[in-house]
Short mmCIF file of C-alpha atoms and ligand atoms in Angstrom, two decimals:
data_model
loop_
_atom_site.label_atom_id
_atom_site.label_comp_id
_atom_site.label_asym_id
_atom_site.label_seq_id
_atom_site.Cartn_x
_atom_site.Cartn_y
_atom_site.Cartn_z
CA MET V 864 24.11 -30.94 2.04
CA GLY V 865 26.25 -31.95 -0.74
CA GLU V 866 29.15 -30.50 -2.52
CA THR V 867 31.94 -28.29 -1.34
CA LEU V 868 31.72 -24.92 -3.31
CA LYS V 869 34.87 -23.03 -4.47
CA ILE V 870 34.57 -19.61 -3.00
CA ALA V 871 36.50 -16.23 -3.54
CA VAL V 872 36.06 -12.83 -1.67
CA VAL V 873 37.00 -9.46 -3.28
CA GLY V 874 37.24 -6.58 -0.74
CA LEU V 875 39.28 -7.01 2.43
CA GLY V 876 38.61 -3.85 4.40
CA ASN V 877 36.43 -3.94 7.25
CA ARG V 878 33.76 -6.48 6.34
CA GLY V 879 35.84 -8.88 4.08
CA PRO V 880 37.73 -10.39 6.96
CA GLN V 881 34.48 -10.82 8.91
CA HIS V 882 33.06 -12.92 5.99
CA LEU V 883 36.21 -14.84 5.91
CA CYS V 884 35.97 -15.83 9.59
CA THR V 885 32.46 -17.34 8.69
CA ILE V 886 33.63 -19.09 5.42
CA VAL V 887 36.61 -20.85 6.97
CA GLY V 888 34.48 -21.99 9.72
CA ILE V 889 32.38 -23.99 7.37
CA PRO V 890 34.75 -26.20 5.71
CA ASP V 891 32.38 -28.84 4.75
CA ARG V 892 30.33 -26.52 2.45
CA TYR V 893 33.07 -23.93 1.15
CA ARG V 894 36.69 -24.18 0.10
CA LEU V 895 38.45 -20.67 -0.14
CA VAL V 896 40.29 -20.49 -3.48
CA GLY V 897 40.91 -16.86 -3.58
CA ILE V 898 41.10 -13.53 -1.86
CA CYS V 899 41.37 -10.14 -3.57
CA ASP V 900 41.93 -6.55 -2.70
CA MET V 901 43.77 -3.86 -4.61
CA VAL V 902 45.49 -2.46 -1.57
CA PRO V 903 48.66 -4.49 -1.00
CA GLU V 904 48.64 -4.18 2.65
CA LYS V 905 45.11 -5.42 3.10
CA LEU V 906 45.57 -8.26 0.82
CA GLN V 907 48.92 -9.39 2.76
CA ALA V 908 47.08 -9.29 5.96
CA ALA V 909 44.25 -11.32 4.87
CA ALA V 910 46.42 -13.79 3.18
CA ASP V 911 48.50 -14.32 6.39
CA ARG V 912 45.62 -14.59 8.40
CA PHE V 913 43.40 -17.11 6.36
CA GLY V 914 46.01 -18.71 4.28
CA ALA V 915 44.32 -18.27 0.74
CA PRO V 916 45.93 -17.43 -2.42
CA GLY V 917 45.86 -13.60 -2.90
CA PHE V 918 45.22 -11.53 -6.01
CA SER V 919 45.27 -7.68 -6.55
CA ASN V 920 43.01 -8.04 -9.67
CA ALA V 921 39.56 -9.49 -9.24
CA GLU V 922 39.37 -10.52 -13.04
CA GLU V 923 42.58 -12.36 -12.78
CA MET V 924 41.27 -14.10 -9.62
CA MET V 925 38.24 -15.31 -11.18
CA ASP V 926 40.07 -16.51 -14.22
CA ARG V 927 42.84 -18.34 -12.24
CA ALA V 928 41.10 -19.61 -9.22
CA ARG V 929 37.69 -20.49 -10.98
CA PRO V 930 35.32 -20.00 -8.09
CA ASP V 931 31.96 -21.26 -8.12
CA LEU V 932 30.74 -18.12 -6.14
CA VAL V 933 32.49 -14.95 -5.62
CA VAL V 934 31.40 -12.56 -2.48
CA PHE V 935 31.89 -8.91 -3.18
CA THR V 936 32.57 -7.23 0.09
CA VAL V 937 33.13 -3.81 -1.45
CA SER V 938 30.90 -0.71 -1.59
CA HIS V 939 27.96 -0.82 -3.58
CA ARG V 940 29.33 1.79 -5.89
CA ASP V 941 31.99 -0.55 -7.34
CA LEU V 942 29.64 -3.48 -7.79
CA SER V 943 28.38 -2.93 -11.42
CA ASN V 944 31.67 -3.90 -13.33
CA LEU V 945 32.41 -6.61 -10.65
CA VAL V 946 29.13 -8.32 -11.27
CA LYS V 947 29.43 -8.18 -15.03
CA LEU V 948 32.87 -9.82 -14.78
CA ALA V 949 31.44 -12.61 -12.60
CA ALA V 950 28.29 -13.12 -15.01
CA ASP V 951 30.62 -13.06 -18.01
CA ARG V 952 32.41 -16.26 -16.38
CA LYS V 953 29.21 -17.90 -14.99
CA ILE V 954 30.22 -17.34 -11.39
CA HIS V 955 27.45 -16.90 -8.81
CA VAL V 956 27.65 -13.77 -6.97
CA ALA V 957 26.79 -12.53 -3.40
CA THR V 958 26.96 -8.91 -2.52
CA GLU V 959 27.15 -6.94 0.77
CA THR V 960 24.53 -4.32 1.94
CA PRO V 961 22.95 -2.26 0.51
CA ILE V 962 22.56 -3.90 -2.97
CA ALA V 963 22.58 -0.41 -4.43
CA ALA V 964 21.55 3.43 -3.48
CA THR V 965 19.30 3.84 -6.45
CA LEU V 966 16.67 1.66 -8.35
CA PRO V 967 18.46 2.14 -11.66
CA VAL V 968 21.75 0.61 -10.45
CA ALA V 969 19.83 -2.13 -8.60
CA ASP V 970 17.96 -2.97 -11.82
CA LEU V 971 21.39 -2.99 -13.86
CA LEU V 972 22.89 -5.61 -11.48
CA ILE V 973 19.84 -7.69 -11.50
CA GLU V 974 19.65 -7.69 -15.26
CA THR V 975 23.25 -8.52 -15.54
CA ALA V 976 23.03 -11.58 -13.43
CA ARG V 977 19.64 -12.50 -15.24
CA ARG V 978 21.68 -12.28 -18.66
CA GLY V 979 24.44 -14.19 -17.53
CA ASN V 980 22.32 -16.93 -15.91
CA ILE V 981 24.08 -16.61 -12.61
CA LYS V 982 22.57 -16.25 -9.02
CA LEU V 983 22.86 -13.15 -7.45
CA GLU V 984 22.05 -12.85 -3.64
CA ASN V 985 22.28 -9.74 -1.20
CA PHE V 986 24.00 -10.84 2.09
CA GLU V 987 21.40 -8.75 4.25
CA GLN V 988 22.02 -10.66 7.65
CA CYS V 989 20.01 -8.59 10.27
CA TRP V 990 16.65 -10.15 9.69
CA ARG V 991 18.24 -13.52 10.39
CA TRP V 992 19.45 -12.39 13.71
CA PRO V 993 18.01 -15.15 16.35
CA ARG V 994 16.12 -12.38 18.19
CA GLU V 995 14.49 -11.34 14.97
CA GLN V 996 13.66 -14.88 13.96
CA LEU V 997 12.20 -15.30 17.53
CA LYS V 998 9.85 -12.31 17.21
CA ARG V 999 8.76 -13.40 13.98
CA ARG V 1000 7.77 -16.88 15.48
CA VAL V 1001 5.92 -14.90 18.30
CA LEU V 1002 3.84 -13.11 15.59
CA THR V 1003 3.02 -16.07 13.54
CA SER V 1004 2.31 -18.26 16.56
CA GLY V 1005 -0.95 -16.36 16.84
CA VAL V 1006 -0.51 -15.51 20.57
CA LEU V 1007 -0.46 -11.66 19.64
CA GLY V 1008 -3.56 -11.77 17.46
CA GLU V 1009 -3.39 -9.70 14.42
CA MET V 1010 -0.79 -7.10 13.60
CA VAL V 1011 -2.56 -3.67 13.30
CA GLN V 1012 0.60 -1.24 13.03
CA ALA V 1013 4.40 -1.36 12.83
CA ARG V 1014 7.10 1.02 13.42
CA CYS V 1015 10.74 1.14 12.68
CA TYR V 1016 13.19 3.66 13.88
CA THR V 1017 16.77 3.62 12.42
CA TYR V 1018 19.96 5.52 13.16
CA ILE V 1019 22.68 4.00 11.10
CA ALA V 1020 22.50 1.84 7.98
CA PRO V 1021 18.85 2.18 7.39
CA TYR V 1022 18.57 -0.80 5.09
CA HIS V 1023 19.40 -3.19 7.83
CA ALA V 1024 16.46 -1.74 9.84
CA THR V 1025 14.29 -1.70 6.83
CA GLY V 1026 15.09 -5.53 6.29
CA VAL V 1027 14.13 -6.46 9.69
CA PHE V 1028 10.90 -4.32 9.34
CA LEU V 1029 9.65 -5.73 6.23
CA LYS V 1030 10.21 -9.44 7.41
CA MET V 1031 8.64 -8.62 10.63
CA VAL V 1032 5.44 -7.18 9.05
CA GLY V 1033 5.77 -10.00 6.63
CA SER V 1034 4.33 -7.91 3.71
CA HIS V 1035 5.59 -5.47 0.80
CA VAL V 1036 4.69 -1.72 1.08
CA ARG V 1037 2.21 -0.58 -1.40
CA GLN V 1038 1.81 3.10 -0.55
CA VAL V 1039 4.18 5.72 0.90
CA VAL V 1040 3.80 9.22 2.08
CA GLY V 1041 7.12 10.86 3.10
CA TYR V 1042 8.15 13.97 5.18
CA GLY V 1043 11.67 15.18 5.38
CA ARG V 1044 14.20 17.85 6.59
CA GLU V 1045 17.84 18.49 6.73
CA LEU V 1046 18.46 19.19 10.36
CA ARG V 1047 21.31 20.61 12.28
CA ILE V 1048 22.61 18.13 15.01
CA CYS V 1049 25.12 18.18 17.78
CA PRO V 1050 28.21 17.04 16.19
CA GLN V 1051 29.67 13.84 17.42
CA GLN V 1052 32.59 11.96 16.13
CA LYS V 1053 32.18 8.70 14.34
CA THR V 1054 35.64 7.01 14.42
CA GLY V 1055 37.68 7.83 11.21
CA SER V 1056 35.09 10.07 9.94
CA PRO V 1057 34.72 13.93 10.02
CA TYR V 1058 32.31 15.51 12.59
CA ALA V 1059 28.87 15.68 11.13
CA SER V 1060 26.78 18.89 11.70
CA THR V 1061 23.63 17.94 9.86
CA ARG V 1062 21.69 14.94 9.19
CA LYS V 1063 18.88 13.99 6.72
CA TRP V 1064 15.71 13.05 8.64
CA VAL V 1065 12.83 11.11 6.66
CA ILE V 1066 9.54 10.00 7.91
CA GLY V 1067 7.43 7.62 5.97
CA ALA V 1068 3.86 6.61 6.52
CA LEU V 1069 3.26 3.18 4.78
CA GLU V 1070 0.45 1.14 3.93
CA PHE V 1071 1.49 -2.54 3.56
CA GLU V 1072 -0.15 -4.93 1.22
CA ASN V 1073 -1.39 -7.08 4.17
CA GLY V 1074 -3.25 -3.94 5.57
CA VAL V 1075 -0.77 -3.14 8.33
CA SER V 1076 -0.13 0.65 8.66
CA GLY V 1077 3.42 1.56 9.33
CA VAL V 1078 5.74 4.39 10.25
CA PHE V 1079 9.42 4.43 9.20
CA GLU V 1080 11.90 6.96 10.54
CA MET V 1081 15.49 7.22 9.44
CA LYS V 1082 18.21 9.59 10.22
CA VAL V 1083 20.74 9.31 7.65
CA ARG V 1084 24.41 10.37 8.31
CA GLN V 1085 23.69 10.38 11.94
CA PRO V 1086 26.97 9.45 13.59
CA TYR V 1087 26.68 5.91 15.34
CA ILE V 1088 26.14 6.17 18.97
CA SER V 1089 27.88 3.07 20.55
CA GLY V 1090 25.31 0.72 22.37
CA HIS V 1091 22.37 1.88 20.34
CA ASP V 1092 20.86 -0.66 18.33
CA PHE V 1093 20.20 0.16 14.64
CA SER V 1094 17.02 -1.84 13.95
CA ASN V 1095 14.43 -0.65 16.68
CA CYS V 1096 11.14 -2.09 15.41
CA ALA V 1097 7.75 -2.35 17.33
CA ALA V 1098 4.54 -3.98 16.13
CA ASP V 1099 1.13 -3.31 17.73
CA CYS V 1100 -1.11 -6.47 17.77
CA THR V 1101 -4.82 -6.94 18.92
CA GLN V 1102 -3.51 -9.12 21.68
CA GLY V 1103 -0.28 -7.25 22.54
CA HIS V 1104 2.92 -5.88 21.42
CA ILE V 1105 6.38 -6.25 20.58
CA LEU V 1106 8.44 -3.29 21.50
CA HIS V 1107 12.10 -3.63 20.47
CA GLU V 1108 13.47 -6.55 22.45
CA GLU V 1109 10.31 -6.94 24.70
CA VAL V 1110 7.14 -8.94 24.26
CA TYR V 1111 3.99 -8.16 25.88
CA ILE V 1112 1.07 -10.70 25.56
CA ALA V 1113 -2.58 -10.20 26.90
CA LYS V 1114 -3.12 -12.26 30.01
CA ASP V 1115 -5.74 -14.31 28.66
CA ALA V 1116 -3.97 -14.97 25.18
CA ALA V 1117 -1.12 -16.98 26.68
CA ARG V 1118 -0.09 -18.89 29.89
CA PRO V 1119 3.19 -18.00 31.47
CA LYS V 1120 5.49 -20.89 32.26
CA ALA V 1121 5.77 -21.54 36.09
CA GLY V 1122 8.95 -20.16 37.32
CA GLY V 1123 9.94 -18.48 34.16
CA ALA V 1124 10.82 -14.91 33.31
CA HIS V 1125 7.74 -12.94 33.11
CA GLN V 1126 6.12 -10.07 34.88
CA GLU V 1127 2.39 -9.10 34.93
CA ARG V 1128 1.91 -5.40 33.69
CA GLY V 1129 -1.85 -4.56 34.04
CA ASN V 1130 -3.84 -6.75 31.39
CA LEU V 1131 -0.61 -7.64 29.76
CA VAL V 1132 2.28 -9.96 30.79
CA HIS V 1133 5.89 -8.89 29.86
CA TYR V 1134 7.91 -11.61 28.56
CA PRO V 1135 11.63 -10.62 28.12
CA ILE V 1136 13.64 -12.61 25.49
CA GLN V 1137 15.97 -15.17 26.98
CA GLU V 1138 19.32 -16.31 25.66
CA GLY V 1139 20.98 -19.62 26.02
CA TRP V 1140 24.78 -20.00 25.20
CA GLU V 1141 26.90 -23.17 25.12
CA GLU V 1142 30.71 -23.83 24.89
CA ILE V 1143 31.23 -25.43 21.19
CA GLN V 1144 34.81 -26.04 20.28
CA GLY V 1145 36.08 -23.77 22.99
CA ARG V 1146 33.74 -20.90 21.75
CA ARG V 1147 30.67 -19.45 23.13
CA ILE V 1148 27.77 -19.93 20.82
CA LEU V 1149 24.27 -18.71 20.96
CA THR V 1150 22.13 -21.84 20.67
CA LYS V 1151 18.63 -20.75 21.87
CA VAL V 1152 16.37 -17.62 22.30
CA TRP V 1153 12.84 -17.94 23.69
CA ILE V 1154 10.14 -16.41 25.74
CA ASP V 1155 8.76 -18.11 28.80
CA THR V 1156 5.40 -18.72 27.76
CA ASP V 1157 3.80 -22.16 28.27
CA PRO V 1158 4.42 -23.86 25.90
CA GLU V 1159 7.44 -21.57 25.26
CA ILE V 1160 8.12 -19.98 22.04
CA SER V 1161 11.55 -20.37 20.94
CA TRP V 1162 14.24 -20.40 18.18
CA GLU V 1163 17.07 -23.06 18.32
CA ASN V 1164 20.48 -22.86 16.48
CA PRO V 1165 20.38 -25.57 13.81
CA TYR V 1166 23.87 -25.15 12.94
CA ARG V 1167 25.48 -25.38 16.53
CA GLN V 1168 28.12 -27.86 15.08
CA TYR V 1169 29.87 -24.81 13.51
CA ALA V 1170 31.74 -22.54 15.79
CA PRO V 1171 33.43 -19.85 13.50
CA GLU V 1172 35.85 -17.46 14.89
CA PRO V 1173 33.82 -14.88 16.72
CA VAL V 1174 33.33 -11.32 15.26
CA TYR V 1175 30.18 -10.12 16.75
CA PRO V 1176 29.31 -13.07 19.13
CA GLY V 1177 25.55 -14.12 19.02
CA GLY V 1178 23.16 -12.70 16.51
CA ASP V 1179 25.29 -11.23 13.77
CA ASP V 1180 27.75 -14.15 13.68
CA TYR V 1181 24.74 -16.36 13.38
CA GLY V 1182 23.27 -14.24 10.71
CA ARG V 1183 26.35 -14.46 8.29
CA LEU V 1184 26.53 -18.12 9.15
CA GLU V 1185 22.95 -18.72 8.05
CA GLU V 1186 23.25 -16.69 5.06
CA TYR V 1187 26.31 -18.72 3.79
CA ILE V 1188 24.54 -22.19 4.61
CA SER V 1189 21.37 -20.84 2.77
CA TYR V 1190 23.27 -19.70 -0.37
CA HIS V 1191 25.16 -22.85 -0.61
CA ARG V 1192 21.75 -24.73 -0.64
CA ALA V 1193 20.40 -22.60 -3.37
CA ILE V 1194 23.43 -23.11 -5.61
CA VAL V 1195 23.68 -26.91 -4.98
CA GLU V 1196 20.02 -27.46 -5.30
CA ASP V 1197 19.59 -24.83 -7.98
CA THR V 1198 16.87 -23.01 -6.20
CA ALA V 1199 16.30 -19.24 -5.89
CA PRO V 1200 18.35 -17.42 -3.08
CA GLU V 1201 16.57 -17.24 0.10
CA TYR V 1202 16.47 -13.56 0.75
CA GLY V 1203 16.77 -12.50 -3.07
CA VAL V 1204 17.47 -9.44 -5.03
CA ALA V 1205 13.75 -8.67 -5.39
CA GLU V 1206 13.79 -8.26 -1.44
CA ALA V 1207 16.81 -6.33 -1.48
CA ARG V 1208 15.56 -3.92 -4.16
CA HIS V 1209 12.04 -3.56 -2.17
CA ASN V 1210 13.98 -2.65 0.80
CA ILE V 1211 15.78 0.44 -0.90
CA GLU V 1212 12.68 1.26 -2.69
CA VAL V 1213 10.61 1.87 0.35
CA MET V 1214 13.38 4.04 1.68
CA ILE V 1215 13.71 5.83 -1.69
CA ALA V 1216 9.96 6.35 -2.06
CA ALA V 1217 9.64 8.00 1.59
CA ALA V 1218 12.66 10.49 0.40
CA HIS V 1219 11.13 11.14 -2.91
CA SER V 1220 7.62 11.83 -1.63
CA ALA V 1221 9.08 14.13 1.05
CA ARG V 1222 11.06 15.98 -1.97
CA LEU V 1223 7.49 16.13 -3.85
CA GLY V 1224 6.00 17.81 -0.87
CA SER V 1225 4.58 14.80 0.68
CA GLN V 1226 2.85 13.29 -2.37
CA THR V 1227 1.18 9.83 -1.91
CA LEU V 1228 3.41 7.37 -3.90
CA THR V 1229 1.92 4.04 -4.77
CA LEU V 1230 4.57 1.05 -5.30
CA PRO V 1231 6.23 0.09 -7.44
CA LEU V 1232 7.98 3.19 -7.95
CA ASP V 1233 8.98 4.45 -11.35
CA PRO V 1234 12.24 2.50 -11.80
CA LYS V 1235 13.59 5.41 -13.56
CA VAL V 1236 13.59 7.60 -10.42
CA GLU V 1237 17.29 8.19 -9.74
CA MET V 1238 17.09 9.40 -6.35
CA SER V 1239 19.22 7.79 -3.69
CA PHE V 1240 17.87 6.98 -0.14
CA TRP V 1241 21.22 8.15 1.38
N1 NAD N 172 26.31 -6.14 6.63
C1 NAD N 172 26.78 -5.43 7.43
O1 NAD N 172 26.66 -5.50 8.52
C2 NAD N 172 28.08 -4.64 6.88
C3 NAD N 172 28.98 -4.10 7.84
C4 NAD N 172 30.09 -3.29 7.30
C5 NAD N 172 29.98 -3.18 5.89
N2 NAD N 172 29.17 -3.57 5.22
C6 NAD N 172 29.23 -3.42 3.78
O2 NAD N 172 30.36 -4.02 3.13
C7 NAD N 172 30.80 -3.35 2.09
C8 NAD N 172 32.31 -3.12 2.48
O3 NAD N 172 32.41 -2.33 3.47
P1 NAD N 172 33.68 -2.05 4.22
O4 NAD N 172 33.45 -1.15 5.39
O5 NAD N 172 34.62 -3.24 4.30
O6 NAD N 172 34.54 -1.14 3.28
P2 NAD N 172 36.14 -0.95 3.00
O7 NAD N 172 36.34 0.46 2.18
O8 NAD N 172 36.73 -0.89 4.40
O9 NAD N 172 36.73 -2.14 2.23
C9 NAD N 172 36.47 -2.20 0.98
C10 NAD N 172 37.60 -3.03 0.25
O10 NAD N 172 37.38 -3.30 -1.18
C11 NAD N 172 38.52 -3.17 -1.88
N3 NAD N 172 38.07 -2.98 -3.40
C12 NAD N 172 37.02 -2.23 -3.97
N4 NAD N 172 36.95 -2.34 -5.14
C13 NAD N 172 37.85 -3.31 -5.37
C14 NAD N 172 38.18 -4.04 -6.53
N5 NAD N 172 37.57 -3.79 -7.79
N6 NAD N 172 39.10 -4.89 -6.68
C15 NAD N 172 39.77 -5.30 -5.49
N7 NAD N 172 39.37 -4.77 -4.13
C16 NAD N 172 38.66 -3.74 -4.26
C17 NAD N 172 39.04 -1.76 -1.39
O11 NAD N 172 40.39 -1.60 -1.61
C18 NAD N 172 38.76 -1.83 0.39
O12 NAD N 172 39.86 -2.52 0.92
C19 NAD N 172 30.05 -2.05 1.94
O13 NAD N 172 28.92 -2.43 0.85
C20 NAD N 172 29.34 -1.94 3.28
O14 NAD N 172 28.03 -1.18 3.32
C21 NAD N 172 28.10 -4.28 5.71
#
């Protein structure tokens, strides 16, 4: 595992303190040397809670605290200048999601990091959720046969859903046909936001490089309806399906575990995803997810010795933990970041391509998209 890295965080609004809970929970890998926000109340609250040196100016923090790595939990709109400041000082960077709203801005960040010879990672965590990791294991185990079609439906933060979707299919998109409308909706309140009366609705018919056909549907600016998952993906395969959180496998393709959780549905067997939790350092930690095939297909938490302060217990807390451990490894071993900005860029490229095609009257677009397309996916 190696050395402990000095880390600093800029942006102490909603997301920043959630990252800090993860960081202070892995003290053998990271030492928090600075936190920064331009709003004094937010800075004071985080300094009191996490006991780190506080700064109101990011440049001053980087000069005085000299972190190895700085995490920018600020809006993507505020990233360009901050990434340049870090690159000029040879400080590695991690950004929150999305990496950018347009391709030219994503390319500017990537080029800034390349010129500064620093690492740049986008902390997209949803594909790291244990249930998503399990679903990919089910797919790659072969019990479902070959994937033929995949679907993704998203209400909010479509880049999270796209991240999960692209990892599930295990391939990049090569062709997109989009269709979109601005729709009136039933106004619903999102805490702290005005009532929305319209939303953008975009569908993309996708061809993946591995031959899978896909459908992607996003409803941007849709107020969040509590309790609805925002990454509903499905995969139709030659020997069964994954439908959101449920796995269906053809009877003759896998054997159910005796006494396990499963139910026959015609020529398929339904395997609900099981979760195992353990009490570790007084906190409930998700340690295993699996389906009751024989042999079972499972994912086990390799970092159960860490029990950071819970934010969203289970999947999301684990996702954040894994991205910090993964990026620590990339920096210490000087390897490429595991998710990578190319993946983060392709994520928004797919959404932009669908919206751009819709605007062009459903013109078929071949990827890579012209990097000069200024359109935002929002
Ligand atoms: N991955 C996820 O699940 C997830 C969840 C929530 C938010 N996010 C992302 O995290 C980022 C932050 O979101 P948020 O909801 O915390 O926003 P926020 O507005 O609540 O917080 C951002 C903070 O950054 C500070 N800030 C901005 N520029 C600064 C600068 N140059 N120097 C010092 N402070 C600066 C602001 O004062 C503010 O307090 C966004 O990119 C958002 O999309 C991701």
